[in-house]
Structures are given as C-alpha cells and as structure tokens.
XYZ file of C-alpha atoms in Angstrom:
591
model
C 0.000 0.000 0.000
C 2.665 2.448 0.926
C 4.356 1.872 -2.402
C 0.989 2.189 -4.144
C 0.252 5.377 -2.637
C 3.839 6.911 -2.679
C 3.742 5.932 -6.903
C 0.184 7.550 -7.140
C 1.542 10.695 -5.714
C 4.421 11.362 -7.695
C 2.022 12.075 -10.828
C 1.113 14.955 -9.415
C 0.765 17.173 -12.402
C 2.518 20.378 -12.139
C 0.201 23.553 -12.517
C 0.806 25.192 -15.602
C 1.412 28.929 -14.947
C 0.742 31.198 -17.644
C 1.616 35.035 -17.399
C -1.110 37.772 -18.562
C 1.829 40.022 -18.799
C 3.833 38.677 -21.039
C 1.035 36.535 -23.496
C 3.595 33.698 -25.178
C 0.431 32.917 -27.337
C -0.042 36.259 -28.487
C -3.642 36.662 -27.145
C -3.213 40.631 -26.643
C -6.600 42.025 -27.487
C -6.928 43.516 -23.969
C -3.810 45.193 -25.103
C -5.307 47.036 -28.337
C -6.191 50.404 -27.272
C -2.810 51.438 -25.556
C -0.440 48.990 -27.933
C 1.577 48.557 -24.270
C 2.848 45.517 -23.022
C 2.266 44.896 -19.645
C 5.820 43.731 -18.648
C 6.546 46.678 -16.383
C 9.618 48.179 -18.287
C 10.325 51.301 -20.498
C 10.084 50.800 -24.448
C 12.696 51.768 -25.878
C 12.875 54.597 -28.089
C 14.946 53.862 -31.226
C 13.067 51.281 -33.296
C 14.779 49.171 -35.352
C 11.975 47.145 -36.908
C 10.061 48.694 -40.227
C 6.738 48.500 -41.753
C 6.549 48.749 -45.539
C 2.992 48.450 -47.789
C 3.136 47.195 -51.219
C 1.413 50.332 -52.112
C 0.598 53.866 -51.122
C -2.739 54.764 -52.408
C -5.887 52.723 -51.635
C -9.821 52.839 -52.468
C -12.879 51.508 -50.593
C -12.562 47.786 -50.808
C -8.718 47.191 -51.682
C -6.363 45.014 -50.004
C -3.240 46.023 -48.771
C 0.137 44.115 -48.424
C 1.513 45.142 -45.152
C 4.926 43.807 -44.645
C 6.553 44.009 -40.731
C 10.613 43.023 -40.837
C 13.435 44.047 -39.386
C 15.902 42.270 -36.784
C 14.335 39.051 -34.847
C 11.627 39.447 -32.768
C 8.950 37.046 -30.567
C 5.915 39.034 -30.705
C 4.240 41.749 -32.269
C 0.346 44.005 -32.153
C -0.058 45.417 -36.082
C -2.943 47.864 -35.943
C -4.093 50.420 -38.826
C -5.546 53.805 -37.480
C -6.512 56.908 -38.716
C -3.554 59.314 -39.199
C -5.349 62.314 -38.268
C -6.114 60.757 -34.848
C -4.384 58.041 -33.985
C -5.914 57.804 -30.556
C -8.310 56.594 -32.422
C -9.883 53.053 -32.840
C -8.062 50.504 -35.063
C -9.494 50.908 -38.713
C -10.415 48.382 -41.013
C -9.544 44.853 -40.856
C -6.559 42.123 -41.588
C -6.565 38.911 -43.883
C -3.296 35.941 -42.673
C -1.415 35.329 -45.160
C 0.147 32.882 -42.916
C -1.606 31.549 -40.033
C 1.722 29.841 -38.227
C 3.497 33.269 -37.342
C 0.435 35.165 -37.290
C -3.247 35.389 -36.333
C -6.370 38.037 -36.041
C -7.190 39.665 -32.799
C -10.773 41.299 -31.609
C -10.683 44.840 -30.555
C -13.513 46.952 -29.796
C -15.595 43.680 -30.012
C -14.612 43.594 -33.924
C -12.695 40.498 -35.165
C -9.538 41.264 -37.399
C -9.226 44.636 -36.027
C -5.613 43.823 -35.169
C -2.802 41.347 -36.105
C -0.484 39.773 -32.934
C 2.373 36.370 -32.954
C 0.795 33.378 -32.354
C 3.893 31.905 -30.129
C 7.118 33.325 -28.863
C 9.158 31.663 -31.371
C 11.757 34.171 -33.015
C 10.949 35.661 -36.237
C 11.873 38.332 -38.595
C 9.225 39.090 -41.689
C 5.641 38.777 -41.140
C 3.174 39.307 -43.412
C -0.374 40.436 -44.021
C -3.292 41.929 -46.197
C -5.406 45.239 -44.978
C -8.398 45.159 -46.056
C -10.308 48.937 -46.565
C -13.385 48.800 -45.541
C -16.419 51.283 -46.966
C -16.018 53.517 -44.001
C -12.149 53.870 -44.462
C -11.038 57.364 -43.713
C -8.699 59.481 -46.229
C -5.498 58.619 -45.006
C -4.210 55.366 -42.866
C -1.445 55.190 -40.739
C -0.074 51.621 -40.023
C 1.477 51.252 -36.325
C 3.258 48.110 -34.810
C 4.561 47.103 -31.180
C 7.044 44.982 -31.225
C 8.498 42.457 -28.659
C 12.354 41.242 -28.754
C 12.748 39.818 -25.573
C 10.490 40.368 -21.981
C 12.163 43.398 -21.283
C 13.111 44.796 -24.501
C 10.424 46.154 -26.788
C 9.366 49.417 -28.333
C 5.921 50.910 -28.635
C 3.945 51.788 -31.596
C 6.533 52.244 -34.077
C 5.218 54.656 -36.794
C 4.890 52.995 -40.132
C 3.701 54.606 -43.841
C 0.848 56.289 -44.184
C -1.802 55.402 -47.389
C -4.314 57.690 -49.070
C -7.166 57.849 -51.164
C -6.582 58.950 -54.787
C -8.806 61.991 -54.272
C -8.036 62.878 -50.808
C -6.032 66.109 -50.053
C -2.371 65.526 -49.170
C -1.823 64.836 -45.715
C -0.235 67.058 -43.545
C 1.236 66.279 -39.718
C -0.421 68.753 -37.100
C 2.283 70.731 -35.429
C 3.193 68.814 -32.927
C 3.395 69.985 -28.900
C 6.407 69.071 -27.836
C 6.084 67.804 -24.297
C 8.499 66.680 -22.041
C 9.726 63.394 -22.032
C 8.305 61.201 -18.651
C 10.897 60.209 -16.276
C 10.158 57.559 -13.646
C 10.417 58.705 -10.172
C 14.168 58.589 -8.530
C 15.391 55.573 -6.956
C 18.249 55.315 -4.281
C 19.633 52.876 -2.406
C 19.339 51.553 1.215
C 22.204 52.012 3.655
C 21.247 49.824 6.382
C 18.353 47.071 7.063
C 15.092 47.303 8.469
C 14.749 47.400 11.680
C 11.314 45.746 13.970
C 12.444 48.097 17.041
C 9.655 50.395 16.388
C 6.846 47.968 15.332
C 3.572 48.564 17.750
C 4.686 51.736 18.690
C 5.402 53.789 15.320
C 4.799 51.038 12.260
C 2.353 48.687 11.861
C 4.036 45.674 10.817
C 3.122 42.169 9.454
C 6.157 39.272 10.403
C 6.459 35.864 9.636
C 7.703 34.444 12.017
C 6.015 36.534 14.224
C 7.818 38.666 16.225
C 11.181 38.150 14.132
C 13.409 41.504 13.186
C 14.837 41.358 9.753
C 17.894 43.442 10.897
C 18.940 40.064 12.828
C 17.213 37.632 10.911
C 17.241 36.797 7.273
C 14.806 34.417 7.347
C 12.220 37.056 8.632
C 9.603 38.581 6.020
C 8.831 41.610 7.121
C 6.657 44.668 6.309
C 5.739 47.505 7.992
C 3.364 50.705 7.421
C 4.230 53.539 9.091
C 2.051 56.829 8.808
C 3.547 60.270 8.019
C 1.042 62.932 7.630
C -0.986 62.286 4.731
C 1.260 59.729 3.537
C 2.078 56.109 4.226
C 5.862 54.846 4.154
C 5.847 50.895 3.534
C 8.954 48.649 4.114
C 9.168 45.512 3.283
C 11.708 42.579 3.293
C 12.808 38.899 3.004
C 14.929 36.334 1.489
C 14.308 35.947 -2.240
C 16.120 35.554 -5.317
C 13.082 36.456 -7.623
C 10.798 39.286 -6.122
C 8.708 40.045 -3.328
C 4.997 41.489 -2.827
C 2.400 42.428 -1.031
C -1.317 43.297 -1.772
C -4.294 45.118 -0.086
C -7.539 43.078 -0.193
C -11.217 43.134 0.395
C -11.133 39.223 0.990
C -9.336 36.354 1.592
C -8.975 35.477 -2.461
C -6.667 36.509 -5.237
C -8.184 39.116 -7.470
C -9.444 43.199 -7.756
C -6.450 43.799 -5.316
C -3.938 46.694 -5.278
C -0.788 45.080 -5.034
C 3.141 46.337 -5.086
C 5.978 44.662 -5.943
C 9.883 44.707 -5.247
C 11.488 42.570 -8.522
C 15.290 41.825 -8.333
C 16.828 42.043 -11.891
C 20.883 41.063 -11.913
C 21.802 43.384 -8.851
C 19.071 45.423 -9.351
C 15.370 46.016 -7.774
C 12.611 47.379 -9.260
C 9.159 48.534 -7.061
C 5.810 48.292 -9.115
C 2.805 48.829 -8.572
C 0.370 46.449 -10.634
C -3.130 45.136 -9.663
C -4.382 42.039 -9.296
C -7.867 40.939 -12.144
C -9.034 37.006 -10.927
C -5.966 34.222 -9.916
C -3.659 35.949 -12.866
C -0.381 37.220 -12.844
C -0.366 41.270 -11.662
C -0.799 43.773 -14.339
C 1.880 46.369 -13.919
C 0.614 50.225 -13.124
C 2.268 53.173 -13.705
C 5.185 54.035 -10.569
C 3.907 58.148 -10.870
C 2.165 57.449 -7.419
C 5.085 56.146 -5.821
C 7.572 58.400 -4.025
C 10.722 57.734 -2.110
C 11.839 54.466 -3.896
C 14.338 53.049 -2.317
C 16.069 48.947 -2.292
C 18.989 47.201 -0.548
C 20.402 43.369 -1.530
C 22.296 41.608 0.958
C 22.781 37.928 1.630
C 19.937 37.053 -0.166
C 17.809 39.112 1.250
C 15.500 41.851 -0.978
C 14.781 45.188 0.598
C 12.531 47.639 -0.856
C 10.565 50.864 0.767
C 8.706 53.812 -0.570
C 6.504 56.173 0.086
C 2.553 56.650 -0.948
C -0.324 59.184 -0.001
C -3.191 57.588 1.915
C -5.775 58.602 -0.580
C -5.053 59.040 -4.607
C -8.223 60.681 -5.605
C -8.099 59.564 -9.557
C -5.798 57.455 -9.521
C -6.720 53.877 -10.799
C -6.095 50.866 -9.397
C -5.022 52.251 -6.024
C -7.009 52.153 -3.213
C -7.670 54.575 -0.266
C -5.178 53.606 2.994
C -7.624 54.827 5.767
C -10.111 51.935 5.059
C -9.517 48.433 6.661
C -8.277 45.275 4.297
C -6.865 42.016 4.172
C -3.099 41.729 3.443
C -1.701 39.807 1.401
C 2.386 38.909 1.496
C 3.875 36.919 -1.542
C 7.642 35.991 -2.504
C 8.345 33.770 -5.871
C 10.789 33.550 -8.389
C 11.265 36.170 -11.359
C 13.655 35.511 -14.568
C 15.202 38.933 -16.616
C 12.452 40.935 -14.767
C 9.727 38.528 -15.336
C 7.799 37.161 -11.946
C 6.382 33.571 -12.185
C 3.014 32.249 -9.835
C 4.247 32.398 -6.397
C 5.091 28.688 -5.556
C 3.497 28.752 -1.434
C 0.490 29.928 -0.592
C 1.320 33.866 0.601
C 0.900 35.115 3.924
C -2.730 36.265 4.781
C -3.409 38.208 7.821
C -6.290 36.628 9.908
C -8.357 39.796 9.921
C -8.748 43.098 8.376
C -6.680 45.882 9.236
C -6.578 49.310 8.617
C -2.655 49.870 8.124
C -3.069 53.949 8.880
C -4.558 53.410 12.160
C -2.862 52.531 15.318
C 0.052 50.597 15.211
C 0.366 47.091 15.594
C 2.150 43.738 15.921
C 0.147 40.982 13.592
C 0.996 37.943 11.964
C -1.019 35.283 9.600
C -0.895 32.611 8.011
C 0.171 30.524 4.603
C -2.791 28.103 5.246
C -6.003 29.120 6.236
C -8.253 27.021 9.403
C -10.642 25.663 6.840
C -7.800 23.751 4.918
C -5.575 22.811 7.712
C -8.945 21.426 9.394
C -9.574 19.385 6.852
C -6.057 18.033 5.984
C -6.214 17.453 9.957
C -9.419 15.217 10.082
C -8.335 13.360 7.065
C -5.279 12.233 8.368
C -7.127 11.299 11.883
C -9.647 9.112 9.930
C -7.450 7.438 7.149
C -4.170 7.175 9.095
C -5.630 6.359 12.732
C -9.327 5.184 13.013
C -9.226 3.853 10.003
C -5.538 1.604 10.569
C -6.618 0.618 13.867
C -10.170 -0.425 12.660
C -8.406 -2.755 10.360
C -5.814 -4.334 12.422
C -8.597 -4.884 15.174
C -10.615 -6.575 13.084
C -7.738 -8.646 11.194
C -6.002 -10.033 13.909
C -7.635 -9.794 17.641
C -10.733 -11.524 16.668
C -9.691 -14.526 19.040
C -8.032 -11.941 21.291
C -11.259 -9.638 22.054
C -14.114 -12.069 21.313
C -15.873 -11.974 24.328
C -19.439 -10.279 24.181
C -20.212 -6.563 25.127
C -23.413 -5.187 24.476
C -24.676 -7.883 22.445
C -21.344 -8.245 20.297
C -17.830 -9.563 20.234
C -15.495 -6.603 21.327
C -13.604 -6.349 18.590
C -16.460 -6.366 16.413
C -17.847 -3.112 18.417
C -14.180 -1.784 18.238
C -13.842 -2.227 14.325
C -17.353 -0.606 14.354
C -16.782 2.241 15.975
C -13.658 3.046 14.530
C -14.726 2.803 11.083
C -17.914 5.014 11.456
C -15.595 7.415 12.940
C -13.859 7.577 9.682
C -16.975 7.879 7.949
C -17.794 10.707 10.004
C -14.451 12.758 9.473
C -14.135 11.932 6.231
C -18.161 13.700 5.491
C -17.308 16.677 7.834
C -13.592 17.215 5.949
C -15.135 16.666 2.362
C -17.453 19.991 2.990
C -14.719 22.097 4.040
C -12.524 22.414 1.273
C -16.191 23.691 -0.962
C -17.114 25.683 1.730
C -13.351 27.458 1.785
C -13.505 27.829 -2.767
C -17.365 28.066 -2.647
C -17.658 25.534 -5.155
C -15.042 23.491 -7.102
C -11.257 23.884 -7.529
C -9.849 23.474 -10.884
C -5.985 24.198 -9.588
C -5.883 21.236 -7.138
C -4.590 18.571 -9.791
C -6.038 14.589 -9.183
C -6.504 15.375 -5.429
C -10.403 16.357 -5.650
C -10.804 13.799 -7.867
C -9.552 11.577 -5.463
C -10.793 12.403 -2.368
C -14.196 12.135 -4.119
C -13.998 8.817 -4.809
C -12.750 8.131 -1.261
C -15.577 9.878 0.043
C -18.240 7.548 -2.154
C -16.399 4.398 -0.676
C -16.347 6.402 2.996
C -19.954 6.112 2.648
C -20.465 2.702 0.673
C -18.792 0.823 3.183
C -21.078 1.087 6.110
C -23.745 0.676 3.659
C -22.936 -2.710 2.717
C -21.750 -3.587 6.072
C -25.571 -2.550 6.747
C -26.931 -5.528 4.884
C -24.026 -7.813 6.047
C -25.320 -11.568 5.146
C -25.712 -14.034 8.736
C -22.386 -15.928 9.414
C -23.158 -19.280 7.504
C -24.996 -17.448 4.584
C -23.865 -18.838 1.275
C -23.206 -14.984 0.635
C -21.131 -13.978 3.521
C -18.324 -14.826 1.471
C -19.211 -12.269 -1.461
C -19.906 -9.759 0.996
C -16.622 -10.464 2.649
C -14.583 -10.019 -0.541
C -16.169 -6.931 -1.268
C -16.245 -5.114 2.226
C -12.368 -6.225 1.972
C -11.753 -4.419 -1.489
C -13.836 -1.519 -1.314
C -12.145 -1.176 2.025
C -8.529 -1.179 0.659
C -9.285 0.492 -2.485
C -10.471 3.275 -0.297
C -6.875 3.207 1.986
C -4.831 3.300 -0.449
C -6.783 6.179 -2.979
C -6.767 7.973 0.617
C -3.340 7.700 1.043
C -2.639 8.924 -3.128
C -4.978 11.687 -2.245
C -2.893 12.750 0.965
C 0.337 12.611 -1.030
C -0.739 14.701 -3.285
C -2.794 17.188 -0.895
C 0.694 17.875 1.299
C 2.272 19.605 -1.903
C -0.889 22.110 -2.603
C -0.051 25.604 -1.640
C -3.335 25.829 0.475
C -1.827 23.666 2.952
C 1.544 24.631 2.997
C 3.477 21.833 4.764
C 7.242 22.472 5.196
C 9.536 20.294 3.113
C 10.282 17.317 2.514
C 9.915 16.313 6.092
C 6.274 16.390 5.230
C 6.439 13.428 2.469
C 9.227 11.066 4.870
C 6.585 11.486 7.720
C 3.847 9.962 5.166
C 5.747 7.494 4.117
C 7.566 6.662 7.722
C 3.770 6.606 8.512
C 2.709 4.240 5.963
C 5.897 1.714 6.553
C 4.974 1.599 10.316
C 1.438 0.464 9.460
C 2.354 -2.032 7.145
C 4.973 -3.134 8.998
C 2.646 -3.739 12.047
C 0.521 -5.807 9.243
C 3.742 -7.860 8.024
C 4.721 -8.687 11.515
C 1.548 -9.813 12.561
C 0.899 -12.161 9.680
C 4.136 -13.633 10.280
C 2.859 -14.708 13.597
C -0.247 -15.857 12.612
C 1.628 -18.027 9.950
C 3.674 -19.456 12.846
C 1.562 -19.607 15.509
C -0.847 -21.812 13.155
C 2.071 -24.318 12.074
C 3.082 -24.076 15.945
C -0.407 -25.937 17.206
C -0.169 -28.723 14.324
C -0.253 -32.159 15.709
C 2.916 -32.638 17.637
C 1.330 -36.198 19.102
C -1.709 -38.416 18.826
C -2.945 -37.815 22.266
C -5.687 -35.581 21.999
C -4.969 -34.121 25.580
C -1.360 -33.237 24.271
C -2.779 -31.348 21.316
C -5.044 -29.278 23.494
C -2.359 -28.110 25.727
C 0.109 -27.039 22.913
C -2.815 -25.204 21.324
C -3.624 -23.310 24.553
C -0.239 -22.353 25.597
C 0.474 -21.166 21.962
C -2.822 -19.431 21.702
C -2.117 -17.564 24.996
C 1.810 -16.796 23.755
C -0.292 -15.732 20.605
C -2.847 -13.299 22.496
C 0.074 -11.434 25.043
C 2.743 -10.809 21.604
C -0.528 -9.787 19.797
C -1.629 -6.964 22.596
C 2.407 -5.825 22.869
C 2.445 -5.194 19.000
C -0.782 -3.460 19.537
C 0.379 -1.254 22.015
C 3.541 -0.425 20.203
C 1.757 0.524 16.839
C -0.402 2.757 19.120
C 2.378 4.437 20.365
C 4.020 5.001 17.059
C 0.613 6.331 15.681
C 0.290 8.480 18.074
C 3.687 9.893 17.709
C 3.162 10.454 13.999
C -0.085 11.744 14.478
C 1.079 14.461 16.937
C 4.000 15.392 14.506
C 1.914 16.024 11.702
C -0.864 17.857 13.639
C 1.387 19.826 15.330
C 3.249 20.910 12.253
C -0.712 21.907 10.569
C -1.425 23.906 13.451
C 2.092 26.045 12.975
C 1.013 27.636 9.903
C-alpha cells in the first residue's frame, strides 16, 4: 500500500502557470487600445523594426500588403488607425497570409481589427493583407509594437501612411512638444530594516512573528508607518526572484492593489500592478510612488517607498484609511519577469486598517478551513481507520468476548470505522465551503478524495446488509467489504500525497512526504509482523502427538503466547501512531 500510494503521488501534475503580462500565445486584445505591453519596463525609443505596404494609395474595398521586418523578434500588435487621430480606434480589418506566425485579434468587439504572434518563437518578416473597408477614412497610418525579448520592446513604431486617390495631401499637425516622462528617482538603502519600532510607530506584518529582519534573514517583514498624509511601507525577506504584497477586500486573489519589489541582476525594481481574478499582476504606472528606495544583501530583498493615503483619480489604487486584508507573496522572477508564487502567501487573519494605530500581527500561509480538513483526514485514514483494520484482522480470538450484544472487537472495528466515515463527510465539505464551489488548480486530489468519500460512505452501507455468518453470501460480501475497504486506503493515502504539496496547505519540506511514508511503513509493517505470527503460531499448534490431551495443551499455551505478543504489537503501533499523528498535527497547526 505504501508503495501504491507513494507511486500515485508522484504524478502529481505540475500547474501550468501562464503570465497575462507577457502573453507567449499572443492573445493581446486587452492590449489594443494602448499597444503597451504589460511587462513593467520602459520601451525603448529607437526602433529598429520597419513596416513597408506594397502600395501607397488605396480605395474603398482594396487590399493592402503590409509587410513588418526588421531584426528578430517574438511578438508583435499590427494595428491600422486613422492618421489624423491616432488615438483613435483601429481601422479596417486584416486577412493571414500565414496563419503559423500570425493570427487576427478582436478589438472593440470587432474580429480582425488587429494582427499579434501566435507563439514566442523568433521571427523576422511577417506578413499580411489590410483590407479597406467602406467607411475607411482618407489617409491610414499603419502602427506596430514589437516584442524582442520580456524586457526589450518598443511601442507603436510609426509605419507609412496610405491615401485615397482623391483625398487632399496629408499634412502632420504641429506637434506639442512635451516633455519626455521620467520615472520617479530611486536610491539605495544604507542599512536594514529594523522591527524596534513595530507597535509603537509602524504597523508591521512578520512571519515568524515577532522576528526583526535586521537580525534575521529568514524574517519577512513589512511595515506601514504613517507620516502625515502619507504612508511609508517597508518591506523585506529572502528571495532571489521578487517580493509582494497586496491590499484586499477578501481572503482570495483578485481586484487587489498590489506592489511589488522585482530583483533584476543586482538590481530592484518597485511596481505597482493590480491584481484581475488568480492571474499574474498587471503592472501600473510608478507616478504614485515616491521615495523608492532597495537594498540586496545575503539574499535578502529590501525595498521601501513612500505613498499618499488617498489618490483621488488614480486607478487601481485604493484609499489607505479603510480596513483590508493583506496579502504577502515571494516567488521567483527571470530577466524581470515574476512567475506564480510557488506557497500559498501570507494572509493576515483579519482586516486591518494599516493607517490606524500601530500594531504587531501575523497570519498565516494556510487558512483554518484547509488545515482542518487536511487534519481530520489524516485522523480518519491514518488512525481510526488503521486501527479499525488491524482490530478486526487479527484480535478476533483476542477480544471475542461479548459486550453489548457483540464480540469486542467487532464493536471496536465498528466504531472506529464510522468514525472515519464521520471525518471523512465533515472534511469533504470544508474544502467547498473554503472555494465556494469546485477547484480546478488542485490537480487529481479532488478527484480523489471524491472517490474516497463515495467508498467512505459505501462501506457502512454494505456492512448494513451484512449476510448471517453461515450465509452462502457472507463470502461475497466479505470479498467486497475487503476491497472496497482497501481500495479506499490506499486512494486515501494517493490523495494525501498529493494534498501535502498544494499551496493551500503549505506543509514544510520534505519532512512532510518522509513522515507519510515513515507513517505508511509503520502500518504495514505492524501488518507484516503480525501475519508472520499468525503463519507461525498456526504451524506451531499442528499435531505434535496423537494424544488428543497433548494437542489441546500445545494449542492453549500457543494461543495464549499468541494473544500477550498480539496486545504488545498493539500497544507499540499505538504508540508510534500516536507519535506520527502528533508530529503532523502539530506541524498543521504552525502555519
């Protein structure tokens, strides 16, 4: 069983994280209007990449080879607008000429409005027709944005412009010269963050609680501390990819305002993004952010800067005097690029309002729901459940004397296996309660602990409408209470496996898997030793001499050696189950 269950688990699938920000399968449409990536950088300014049409006049109804090339690029948005206002809408429409590299986009709820990569494979000549439609204005002006690599790409690089035969010549507005935006300064750190004033000045968040990142660099650590009308955040731990946190109105992923410190090479960069549904963040402008400041030490990112309380028109940032969840995330980034966090981030176990008065709080990376239910599962199919078995397996003989109406063991094995039943219906709800319906990001282990669950519930069922002793079909029902009975153990086990590595739970590593499986080899080790002694206690009583009085004593001075070896196995496996039980219990209630 253990080796069952340990093989079940390792096909875990591994999520597949896919980034909004940086669209691989060029699905940009949300991306039409602006023509901006949402990778959090600066476009470059000197484009190197060149439209050309295969010609420069047009009427109502022609179509129009539009040729992109230049050095080689993954991705690209083609859009055709009107020159005398490109702020415009896209105009007209695109035909593929070839549908590998390239494919239509909707914008403004029309289809073929715009013309993106279809995967980030490199390329350098695309292709396509533009197609005037009857409401084409006078003169066309083709733009492009194109993507080299995550962090280099330019914006809207002008291409030719195309008239109508009879249209006056075009002429380019004088343009208003505006100067050129500059991101706010950033500086560097001097010294680490200290938790000397938390409670008194800051209000800070700590995992572990109570730890001081100037002494620890295991510590995450982020503070709020008011000034004014403004709010100065710190915030800190060990990471080699980025660090975040987020205000919330709940306890899930999604509408959040959300900040992030992103290590690039030796290098830090603090965004502020938002959060739309369990996606990556979509990166915000930095104009609201003042103050910027990072430090990297020992592995360790630092970041701080400083924000007003309230941002009256500014989107995507919400007002600091009103109470939220918060939400503290670390994960890996690559060239400036953040992946899906990998653990569940730190959520603080109530609202708080972070401009108020200071204060020491914590949370925690799984939340009571899920470590409940992880808890009761591993009570019913790792205790009750093991001990129901062996009961009824081997200390039939050993407990068969009657109480209330039954054989002891059989009122043991009964009440140990509806006790299963129980915990196993009371954890099932939790985990729907917690989503509010299904979860399509927990891999095979829903799947599984639904089917444990139906047998859960089968098996006292059938045990319902057992047959009488010497029925002719006590023997199919006892076949089939024993499989659906270890089918269900071992699926339970699988689905256990596999439930320790979901970020809900959060169970350190890998401690948590050689606990499972030290579990699992204790159980069936129990099993293995006691039908070795079975085997030999049977060939022990075989007839050792023909007087009948001689058998009877061997017999009863094995069964008795039998009974006492039985009880001290028992009372070891207790002890050992116990042991792992408190181990594992103790570890859920730590998070």
């Amino acid at each position: 069983m253990a080796v069952l269950g340990f093989t079940l688990a390792t096909f875990l699938l591994v999520l597949y994280v896919s980034s909004v920000a940086n669209y691989p399968s060029g699905k940009v449409g949300r991306s039409c209007h602006g023509m901006v990536p949402e990778h959090g950088h600066t476009a470059h300014s000197d484009p190197v990449h060149n439209i050309s049409v295969g010609q420069m006049t047009f009427r109502r109804g022609d179509q129009i080879e539009v040729t992109l090339s230049g050095p080689p690029f993954r991705g690209f948005l083609l859009e055709a607008r009107n020159a005398e206002d490109l702020s415009g809408p896209p105009i007209g429409s695109f035909t593929l000429i070839d549908s590998q590299v390239s494919q239509l986009l909707t914008c403004e709820d029309v289809q073929g409005y715009a013309v993106s990569h279809t995967s980030p494979s490199k390329k350098t000549k695309v292709k396509v027709y533009w197609n005037a439609l009857s409401n084409a204005p006078n003169h066309v002006k083709f733009l492009v944005t194109v993507v080299e690599k995550y962090k280099t790409y330019w914006v809207k690089i002008p291409g030719p412009i195309i008239s109508q035969p009879n249209a006056l010549p075009f002429t380019t507005p004088e343009a208003t010269i505006a100067p050129l935006s500059t991101l706010p300064p950033v500086s560097h750190l001097t010294k680490s963050f200290s938790a000397s004033d938390c409670g008194n000045k800051k209000f800070c968040i700590r995992s572990p609680l109570n730890c001081d990142p100037e002494k620890e660099h295991a510590c995450f650590f982020l503070s709020f501390a008011r000034d004014d009308q403004s709010v100065v955040v710190e915030m800190s731990g060990p990471s080699q990819g980025y660090l975040s946190f987020a205000f919330s109105h709940d306890r899930w992923m999604g509408d959040d305002d959300a900040y992030l410190c992103i290590r690039e090479d030796q290098t830090v960069h603090i965004q502020p993004s938002h959060l739309t549904g369990r996606s990556h963040p979509v990166m915000d402008s930095r104009g609201a952010l003042e103050d910027m400041a990072w430090r990297l030490a020992d592995g360790v990112i630092q970041c701080s800067f400083r924000r007003n309380i309230t941002l009256p028109g500014v989107k995507n940032r919400f007002d600091l005097n009103t109470s939220y969840y918060i939400f503290l995330a670390d994960g890996a980034a690559d060239n400036g690029r953040i992946y899906k966090h990998l653990r569940q981030p730190l959520i603080t176990y109530e609202k708080h309002n972070v401009t108020g008065y200071p204060k020491n709080v914590g949370g925690s990376r799984s939340l009571f729901l899920l470590k409940t239910h992880g808890a009761l599962m591993f009570v019913a199919w790792m205790t009750t459940v093991s001990i129901g078995v062996l009961v009824a397996r081997f200390f039939k003989s050993v407990w068969s004397k009657a109480f209330l109406g039954q054989a002891a063991w059989f009122q043991v094995h009964r009440m140990l296996m509806l006790t299963t039943t129980a915990l196993t219906c009371i954890a099932f709800v939790l985990p729907f309660i917690y989503r509010g319906g299904w979860s399509s990001y927990a891999g095979y282990h829903p799947y599984l602990g639904c089917i444990v669950m139906i047998l859960a519930v089968l098996q006292p069922l059938l045990a319902a409408f057992r047959p009488p002793l010497h029925d002719p079909r006590r023997h199919i029902f006892n076949w089939t209470h024993w499989s659906m009975g270890t089918a269900a153990r071992i699926i339970a086990v699988a689905a256990m496996f596999l439930g320790m590595d979901l970020p809900g739970l959060d169970l350190p590593g890998p401690w948590k898997t050689y606990v499972m499986i030290g579990f699992v080899a204790w159980h069936v080790g129990t099993e293995i030793i006691l039908e070795i002694h079975a085997y030999r206690l049977s060939r022990k009583v075989e007839i050792l001499d023909d007087a009948r009085i001689q058998i009877l004593q061997s017999f009863t001075v094995a069964e008795a050696e039998g009974h006492a070896f039985k009880k001290v196995v028992f009372a070891v496996y207790i002890c050992g189950n116990v042991t792992f039980l408190i181990i594992f219990l103790s570890a859920i209630n730590q998070l």
